[in-house]
Amino acid sequence: MSEDRTYVCIDLKCFYASVECVQRGLDPFTANLVVADPDRTEKTICLAISPAMKDLGISNRCRVFEIPKDVRYTMAKPRMKLYMETSADIYSIYLRYVSPEDIHAYSIDECFIDATPYLSLYRMTAKQFAAMLMDAVFKETGICATAGVGTNLFLAKVALDITAKHVDDHIGYLDQAEFELTIQTHMPITDIWNIGPGIAKRLAKFGVYDLRGVCQMDEDALYREFGVNAEYLIDHAHGIEPCTIAEIQAYEPSSHSMGSGQVLPCGYSYDEGLIVLKEMADQLILELVEKHLVAESLSLYVGYEKEKDAEVPAEGYFDGGHGRRSIGARGNIPHTGGTRRQTDRTNLHSKLMPRFLDLYRETTRTDKPIRRINVGFGGVVPEEFATVDLFTDPEAEAEEKSLQKAMLAVKDKFGKNALLRGVSLTEKATARERNEQVGGHHA
């Protein structure tokens, strides 16, 4: 395999918590700080904890009640707008050293950089190059970072996740030889990027617990078990990743979808859930109009409150570094819903809203409290592909679209809460509060 390229994967350490510490003049490596909403119950998830708290053995993204009672800490209310602005500032620092074509933002606090052309330019080794970027970020923002260096994107990510934790400079390095020596036999296998507890459990059926075991498995058996996804598993088990940043940036999906979801603050009744559904569908339809798109299918997911005796999972928890979750939890949550293909492609509220309501009424249970609702559109294409039939009233449709665009113009100028439907003024509605949030948290 060719190793003529070098990639760097940089992660901002405990990002949200570090930003809050910097804002308060605290050292995140000595101060105990939790990013969580104090207005919510103790079951709310901590969006981040400071490195000092992680050193105490507290799990990242734990729930507030899981923090030991003898640990004193500061609770910071989430400020998503601040975190996004800080992330953008850090991205602009990277752009002083590298071209945007060589950066792939993986998340708000993590990115990949193709360092290949810059090592000769700056006359540095790959580790020196990573250290230069990390130092620049720290000097200007006070945010510490860790990094992984590898000869492909996968090796850089694994070097970040595993190797960087065990070196003094917090910069891990993996080439093919080092990967085969140290990572192929690493356990637990769930430490490896993109291998969660579900995949690990399926591999365990074959007596496989590390990547070397995957390499030794019969490939036909892997394809029977995992289908086409076996190809990624086999490549990664051998330390292979042919994809480049250039290919990621050039990628265009063959189909598009869009969606929205929220976890409700408490168990909602059937009728209360219907209120939230109407709000969510209304906003998603307006998003179609705003982006000049139409959809050919719609989907609904309604998740219900779990029984009390199912709170503690029998198989324990999985912590992938970005939060702890119960193994098999998603499969244990009772849910209903489905996907419906439409006879037309449209973005008209008068057509789409009744279809969402029908799907809700046909599939949603009335005897269990609702805790999560997701709505979505599939087969999303540009508006010029909207369909018409002999019963279409062009004038009525033009009038409705004009009204939808007027609503968007008002919201754009005066804020999302400047114009609301009456349903959003009821007690259990959530749209007004969510319109002031980013990603379900206070902006």
Coordinates of C-alpha atoms in Angstrom, one line a residue:
M1 CA 0.0 0.0 0.0
S2 CA 1.3 3.5 -0.9
E3 CA 2.2 5.7 2.1
D4 CA 3.0 8.8 0.2
R5 CA 0.4 11.0 2.0
T6 CA 0.3 12.2 5.5
Y7 CA -2.9 13.2 7.4
V8 CA -3.5 15.0 10.6
C9 CA -6.6 14.6 12.7
I10 CA -7.0 17.3 15.4
D11 CA -9.5 17.2 18.3
L12 CA -10.2 20.0 20.6
K13 CA -10.0 18.6 24.1
C14 CA -13.4 18.5 26.0
F15 CA -14.3 21.4 23.7
Y16 CA -17.5 22.8 25.3
A17 CA -16.1 22.5 28.8
S18 CA -12.8 24.0 27.8
V19 CA -14.5 27.0 26.2
E20 CA -16.5 27.6 29.4
C21 CA -13.4 27.3 31.5
V22 CA -11.5 29.9 29.3
Q23 CA -14.5 32.3 29.6
R24 CA -14.2 32.1 33.4
G25 CA -10.4 32.3 33.6
L26 CA -10.2 28.7 34.8
D27 CA -7.7 26.0 33.9
P28 CA -9.7 23.0 32.5
F29 CA -7.0 20.6 33.7
T30 CA -7.6 21.6 37.4
A31 CA -11.1 23.0 37.5
N32 CA -14.2 20.8 37.7
L33 CA -16.7 22.1 35.3
V34 CA -19.8 20.5 33.7
V35 CA -21.7 21.8 30.7
A36 CA -25.3 21.0 31.4
D37 CA -28.6 22.9 31.6
P38 CA -29.4 23.5 35.3
D39 CA -33.1 24.2 34.4
R40 CA -33.5 20.5 33.4
T41 CA -33.7 17.5 35.7
E42 CA -30.7 15.6 37.1
K43 CA -31.3 13.0 34.3
T44 CA -30.1 15.6 31.8
I45 CA -27.0 14.6 29.9
C46 CA -23.8 16.6 30.4
L47 CA -22.7 17.9 27.0
A48 CA -19.1 18.0 28.3
I49 CA -17.0 17.8 31.4
S50 CA -13.6 19.3 32.0
P51 CA -10.4 17.2 31.6
A52 CA -10.0 17.5 35.4
M53 CA -13.3 15.7 35.9
K54 CA -12.4 13.0 33.4
D55 CA -9.2 12.4 35.4
L56 CA -11.4 11.6 38.3
G57 CA -12.9 8.7 36.3
I58 CA -16.2 10.4 35.5
S59 CA -17.5 9.5 32.1
N60 CA -17.8 12.1 29.4
R61 CA -21.5 13.0 28.6
C62 CA -22.7 11.3 31.8
R63 CA -26.0 12.3 33.4
V64 CA -25.9 14.9 36.1
F65 CA -27.1 12.4 38.8
E66 CA -24.2 10.1 37.9
I67 CA -21.6 12.6 39.1
P68 CA -20.3 11.5 42.5
K69 CA -21.9 13.5 45.3
D70 CA -18.5 14.3 46.9
V71 CA -17.2 16.0 43.7
R72 CA -17.7 19.8 43.7
Y73 CA -18.0 21.4 40.3
T74 CA -19.3 24.4 38.4
M75 CA -22.3 23.9 36.1
A76 CA -22.2 26.0 32.9
K77 CA -25.4 26.4 30.9
P78 CA -24.8 25.4 27.3
R79 CA -24.1 28.3 24.9
M80 CA -24.1 26.7 21.5
K81 CA -23.7 30.0 19.6
L82 CA -20.5 30.7 21.5
Y83 CA -19.1 27.2 20.8
M84 CA -19.9 27.5 17.1
E85 CA -18.2 30.9 17.0
T86 CA -15.1 29.6 18.8
S87 CA -15.0 26.6 16.4
A88 CA -15.1 29.0 13.4
D89 CA -12.3 31.1 14.9
I90 CA -10.2 28.0 15.3
Y91 CA -11.0 26.9 11.7
S92 CA -9.8 30.3 10.6
I93 CA -6.5 29.7 12.4
Y94 CA -6.0 26.5 10.4
L95 CA -6.6 28.4 7.2
R96 CA -3.6 30.6 7.8
Y97 CA -1.5 27.5 7.4
V98 CA -3.4 25.3 4.9
S99 CA -5.8 25.6 2.0
P100 CA -9.5 24.9 2.6
E101 CA -9.3 22.2 -0.1
D102 CA -7.0 20.2 2.3
I103 CA -9.3 20.4 5.4
H104 CA -12.4 18.3 6.2
A105 CA -14.4 19.4 9.2
Y106 CA -15.5 16.2 10.8
S107 CA -17.4 17.8 13.7
I108 CA -17.6 21.1 15.6
D109 CA -14.4 20.1 17.5
E110 CA -12.6 17.8 15.1
C111 CA -11.1 18.0 11.7
F112 CA -8.9 16.2 9.2
I113 CA -6.0 17.9 7.4
D114 CA -4.0 16.6 4.4
A115 CA -0.6 17.7 5.6
T116 CA 1.3 16.2 2.6
P117 CA 2.1 19.4 0.6
Y118 CA 2.9 21.4 3.8
L119 CA 5.6 19.3 5.3
S120 CA 8.2 20.4 2.7
L121 CA 6.7 23.9 2.6
Y122 CA 7.3 24.4 6.3
R123 CA 10.3 22.1 6.5
M124 CA 8.7 20.1 9.3
T125 CA 8.0 16.6 10.3
A126 CA 4.3 15.6 10.5
K127 CA 4.4 15.8 14.3
Q128 CA 6.0 19.2 14.2
F129 CA 3.3 20.4 11.8
A130 CA 0.5 19.2 14.1
A131 CA 2.2 20.8 17.1
M132 CA 2.4 24.1 15.2
L133 CA -1.3 24.1 14.7
M134 CA -2.1 23.0 18.2
D135 CA 0.2 25.7 19.7
A136 CA -1.4 28.4 17.5
V137 CA -4.9 27.4 18.7
F138 CA -3.8 27.4 22.3
K139 CA -2.1 30.7 22.2
E140 CA -5.1 32.5 20.6
T141 CA -8.0 30.7 22.2
G142 CA -6.7 28.9 25.3
I143 CA -8.1 25.7 24.0
C144 CA -5.9 22.6 24.2
A145 CA -6.0 20.0 21.4
T146 CA -4.8 16.5 20.7
A147 CA -3.8 15.1 17.3
G148 CA -3.3 11.9 15.4
V149 CA -0.9 11.6 12.4
G150 CA -1.3 8.7 9.9
T151 CA -0.6 7.7 6.4
N152 CA -4.3 7.6 5.7
L153 CA -7.4 9.1 7.2
F154 CA -8.3 6.0 9.2
L155 CA -4.8 5.6 10.7
A156 CA -4.8 9.3 11.6
K157 CA -8.2 8.9 13.4
V158 CA -7.1 5.8 15.3
A159 CA -3.8 7.5 16.2
L160 CA -5.9 10.3 17.7
D161 CA -8.3 8.1 19.5
I162 CA -5.9 5.5 20.9
T163 CA -2.2 6.4 20.5
A164 CA -2.3 10.1 21.4
K165 CA -3.6 9.2 24.9
H166 CA -0.3 7.4 25.7
V167 CA 2.3 9.9 24.6
D168 CA 3.5 13.1 26.4
D169 CA 3.0 15.4 23.5
H170 CA -0.5 14.2 22.9
I171 CA 0.3 13.5 19.2
G172 CA -0.2 9.9 18.1
Y173 CA 1.4 8.5 15.0
L174 CA 0.5 5.4 13.0
D175 CA 1.9 4.1 9.8
Q176 CA 1.2 0.6 8.4
A177 CA 3.9 -1.1 10.4
E178 CA 3.1 0.5 13.7
F179 CA -0.6 -0.2 13.1
E180 CA 0.0 -3.9 12.6
L181 CA 2.3 -4.0 15.7
T182 CA 0.1 -2.1 18.2
I183 CA -3.5 -1.7 17.0
Q184 CA -4.4 -4.9 15.3
T185 CA -4.3 -6.7 18.6
H186 CA -5.8 -3.8 20.6
M187 CA -8.8 -4.5 22.8
P188 CA -11.5 -3.7 23.4
I189 CA -12.3 -3.5 19.7
T190 CA -14.9 -0.8 20.3
D191 CA -12.0 1.6 20.8
I192 CA -11.6 1.5 17.0
W193 CA -13.3 4.2 15.0
N194 CA -16.7 3.0 13.5
I195 CA -16.8 -0.2 15.6
G196 CA -19.6 0.0 18.1
P197 CA -20.9 -2.6 20.6
G198 CA -23.3 -4.0 17.9
I199 CA -20.5 -4.9 15.5
A200 CA -18.4 -6.2 18.4
K201 CA -21.1 -8.5 19.5
R202 CA -21.6 -9.9 16.0
L203 CA -17.9 -10.5 15.7
A204 CA -17.8 -12.2 19.0
K205 CA -20.1 -14.9 17.6
F206 CA -17.1 -15.9 15.5
G207 CA -14.6 -15.7 18.4
V208 CA -13.2 -12.5 17.1
Y209 CA -12.2 -9.7 19.6
D210 CA -9.6 -7.6 17.8
L211 CA -8.7 -6.5 14.3
R212 CA -6.2 -9.2 13.7
G213 CA -9.0 -11.7 14.2
V214 CA -11.0 -9.9 11.5
C215 CA -8.0 -10.2 9.2
Q216 CA -7.9 -13.9 9.8
M217 CA -11.6 -14.5 9.2
D218 CA -13.0 -15.9 6.0
E219 CA -14.1 -12.9 4.0
D220 CA -17.2 -14.7 2.7
A221 CA -18.4 -15.1 6.3
L222 CA -17.8 -11.4 6.9
Y223 CA -19.9 -10.5 3.8
R224 CA -22.7 -12.8 4.9
E225 CA -22.7 -11.2 8.3
F226 CA -22.3 -7.6 7.4
G227 CA -23.2 -7.3 3.8
V228 CA -21.5 -4.5 1.8
N229 CA -20.3 -2.9 5.1
A230 CA -17.9 -5.9 5.4
E231 CA -15.7 -4.1 2.9
Y232 CA -15.0 -1.2 5.3
L233 CA -14.4 -3.6 8.2
I234 CA -11.9 -5.6 6.2
D235 CA -10.1 -2.6 4.9
H236 CA -9.8 -1.0 8.4
A237 CA -8.7 -4.3 9.9
H238 CA -5.7 -4.2 7.6
G239 CA -5.1 -0.5 8.2
I240 CA -6.4 0.5 4.7
E241 CA -8.4 3.6 3.8
P242 CA -8.4 4.5 0.1
C243 CA -10.6 7.6 0.5
T244 CA -8.9 11.0 0.5
I245 CA -10.1 14.5 1.6
A246 CA -10.3 15.5 -2.1
E247 CA -12.7 12.6 -2.7
I248 CA -14.8 13.5 0.4
Q249 CA -15.2 17.1 -0.8
A250 CA -16.1 16.0 -4.3
Y251 CA -18.7 13.5 -3.1
E252 CA -22.3 14.1 -4.2
P253 CA -24.9 11.7 -2.8
S254 CA -27.2 10.0 -5.3
S255 CA -30.2 10.8 -3.1
H256 CA -31.0 13.5 -0.5
S257 CA -33.1 13.6 2.6
M258 CA -33.8 16.1 5.4
G259 CA -35.3 15.7 8.8
S260 CA -35.8 17.0 12.3
G261 CA -36.1 15.4 15.7
Q262 CA -36.5 16.2 19.4
V263 CA -36.5 14.5 22.8
L264 CA -39.5 15.8 24.8
P265 CA -38.9 17.1 28.3
C266 CA -41.4 14.6 29.8
G267 CA -43.8 11.9 28.7
Y268 CA -46.4 13.5 26.3
S269 CA -49.8 12.1 25.7
Y270 CA -51.1 11.2 22.2
D271 CA -52.8 14.6 21.8
E272 CA -49.8 16.5 23.2
G273 CA -47.6 14.6 20.8
L274 CA -49.8 15.6 18.0
I275 CA -49.2 19.3 18.8
V276 CA -45.5 18.8 18.6
L277 CA -45.8 16.9 15.4
K278 CA -47.7 19.7 13.8
E279 CA -45.0 22.2 14.8
M280 CA -42.2 20.0 13.5
A281 CA -43.9 19.2 10.2
D282 CA -44.7 22.8 9.7
Q283 CA -41.1 23.9 10.2
L284 CA -39.7 21.2 8.0
I285 CA -42.1 22.0 5.2
L286 CA -41.0 25.7 5.4
E287 CA -37.4 24.5 5.1
L288 CA -38.3 22.7 1.9
V289 CA -39.8 25.9 0.5
E290 CA -36.8 28.0 1.7
K291 CA -34.3 25.8 -0.1
H292 CA -36.5 25.4 -3.2
L293 CA -36.9 21.7 -2.8
V294 CA -39.7 19.1 -3.1
A295 CA -40.0 15.6 -1.6
E296 CA -41.4 12.4 -2.8
S297 CA -41.7 10.6 0.6
L298 CA -42.2 11.4 4.3
S299 CA -41.3 9.6 7.4
L300 CA -42.3 9.6 11.1
Y301 CA -40.6 8.1 14.2
V302 CA -42.3 8.2 17.6
G303 CA -40.4 6.8 20.6
Y304 CA -42.1 6.0 23.8
E305 CA -41.1 6.1 27.4
K306 CA -39.3 3.0 28.6
E307 CA -40.6 0.9 31.4
K308 CA -39.0 1.6 34.8
D309 CA -37.6 -1.9 35.0
A310 CA -35.8 -1.4 31.7
E311 CA -33.8 1.6 32.9
V312 CA -30.6 -0.4 33.7
P313 CA -29.4 -2.3 30.6
A314 CA -28.6 -6.0 31.2
E315 CA -25.5 -5.7 28.9
G316 CA -24.0 -2.7 30.5
Y317 CA -22.8 0.6 28.9
F318 CA -20.5 1.5 26.0
D319 CA -18.4 4.7 26.1
G320 CA -17.0 5.6 22.7
G321 CA -15.3 8.7 23.9
H322 CA -18.2 11.0 22.9
G323 CA -20.6 9.8 25.5
R324 CA -21.8 6.8 27.4
R325 CA -24.9 4.9 26.2
S326 CA -26.4 1.5 27.1
I327 CA -25.6 -1.4 24.9
G328 CA -28.6 -2.3 22.8
A329 CA -30.5 0.7 24.1
R330 CA -31.9 1.8 20.8
G331 CA -33.3 -1.6 20.1
N332 CA -35.0 -1.7 23.5
I333 CA -36.9 1.6 23.1
P334 CA -40.5 1.0 21.9
H335 CA -41.4 3.0 18.9
T336 CA -43.8 3.3 16.0
G337 CA -43.9 5.2 12.7
G338 CA -42.9 4.5 9.1
T339 CA -42.2 5.9 5.7
R340 CA -44.8 6.8 3.1
R341 CA -44.0 7.3 -0.6
Q342 CA -46.2 10.0 -2.1
T343 CA -47.9 10.0 -5.5
D344 CA -46.3 13.4 -6.2
R345 CA -43.3 15.5 -5.4
T346 CA -44.3 18.7 -3.6
N347 CA -43.5 21.2 -0.9
L348 CA -47.1 22.5 -0.3
H349 CA -48.2 22.7 3.3
S350 CA -51.8 21.8 2.2
K351 CA -50.7 18.5 0.9
L352 CA -47.9 17.5 3.2
M353 CA -49.4 18.3 6.6
P354 CA -52.5 16.1 6.2
R355 CA -50.2 13.2 5.2
F356 CA -48.1 13.6 8.3
L357 CA -51.3 13.7 10.4
D358 CA -52.6 10.6 8.8
L359 CA -49.3 8.7 9.4
Y360 CA -49.3 9.8 13.0
R361 CA -52.9 8.8 13.6
E362 CA -52.5 5.4 11.8
T363 CA -49.3 4.4 13.6
T364 CA -49.0 6.1 17.0
R365 CA -50.0 4.4 20.2
T366 CA -52.5 6.1 22.5
D367 CA -51.6 4.1 25.7
K368 CA -47.9 5.1 26.2
P369 CA -46.2 8.4 27.0
I370 CA -44.2 9.8 24.0
R371 CA -40.6 10.9 24.6
R372 CA -39.2 11.4 21.1
I373 CA -40.5 12.5 17.7
N374 CA -38.6 12.6 14.4
V375 CA -40.0 13.7 11.1
G376 CA -38.3 13.6 7.7
F377 CA -38.5 13.9 4.0
G378 CA -36.9 11.5 1.4
G379 CA -36.3 11.7 -2.3
V380 CA -35.6 15.4 -1.9
V381 CA -34.9 17.1 -5.3
P382 CA -34.9 20.7 -6.7
E383 CA -38.3 22.4 -7.0
E384 CA -38.3 22.2 -10.8
F385 CA -39.0 18.5 -10.4
A386 CA -42.3 19.1 -8.7
T387 CA -45.1 17.0 -10.2
V388 CA -48.6 18.2 -11.4
D389 CA -51.6 16.3 -12.6
L390 CA -55.0 17.0 -14.2
F391 CA -56.5 18.0 -10.8
T392 CA -53.8 20.6 -10.0
D393 CA -55.0 24.2 -9.6
P394 CA -52.0 26.3 -10.7
E395 CA -53.4 29.5 -9.3
A396 CA -54.2 28.1 -5.9
E397 CA -50.7 26.5 -5.7
A398 CA -49.1 29.8 -6.7
E399 CA -51.0 31.6 -4.0
E400 CA -50.1 29.1 -1.3
K401 CA -46.4 29.3 -2.3
S402 CA -46.5 33.1 -2.2
L403 CA -47.9 32.8 1.4
Q404 CA -45.2 30.4 2.4
K405 CA -42.5 32.7 1.1
A406 CA -44.1 35.6 2.9
M407 CA -44.0 33.7 6.2
L408 CA -40.3 32.9 5.6
A409 CA -39.5 36.6 4.9
V410 CA -41.2 37.7 8.1
K411 CA -39.3 35.1 10.1
D412 CA -36.0 35.9 8.4
K413 CA -36.4 39.6 9.2
F414 CA -37.9 39.6 12.7
G415 CA -37.0 36.1 14.1
K416 CA -38.5 32.7 14.0
N417 CA -41.0 33.5 16.8
A418 CA -42.3 36.6 15.0
L419 CA -44.9 34.5 13.2
L420 CA -46.3 31.4 14.8
R421 CA -49.3 29.2 14.2
G422 CA -51.9 29.1 17.0
V423 CA -50.9 25.6 18.0
S424 CA -47.5 26.9 19.2
L425 CA -49.2 29.0 21.8
T426 CA -50.5 26.0 23.7
E427 CA -49.0 24.7 26.9
K428 CA -47.2 21.6 25.6
A429 CA -45.9 23.2 22.4
T430 CA -42.1 23.4 22.1
A431 CA -41.5 25.5 18.9
R432 CA -41.1 28.8 20.6
E433 CA -38.4 27.5 23.0
R434 CA -36.7 25.5 20.3
N435 CA -36.6 28.5 18.0
E436 CA -34.3 30.2 20.5
Q437 CA -32.0 27.2 20.6
V438 CA -29.2 25.6 18.5
G439 CA -29.2 21.9 18.3
G440 CA -31.8 21.6 21.1
H441 CA -29.7 23.7 23.5
H442 CA -29.6 27.4 24.4
A443 CA -27.8 29.5 21.9

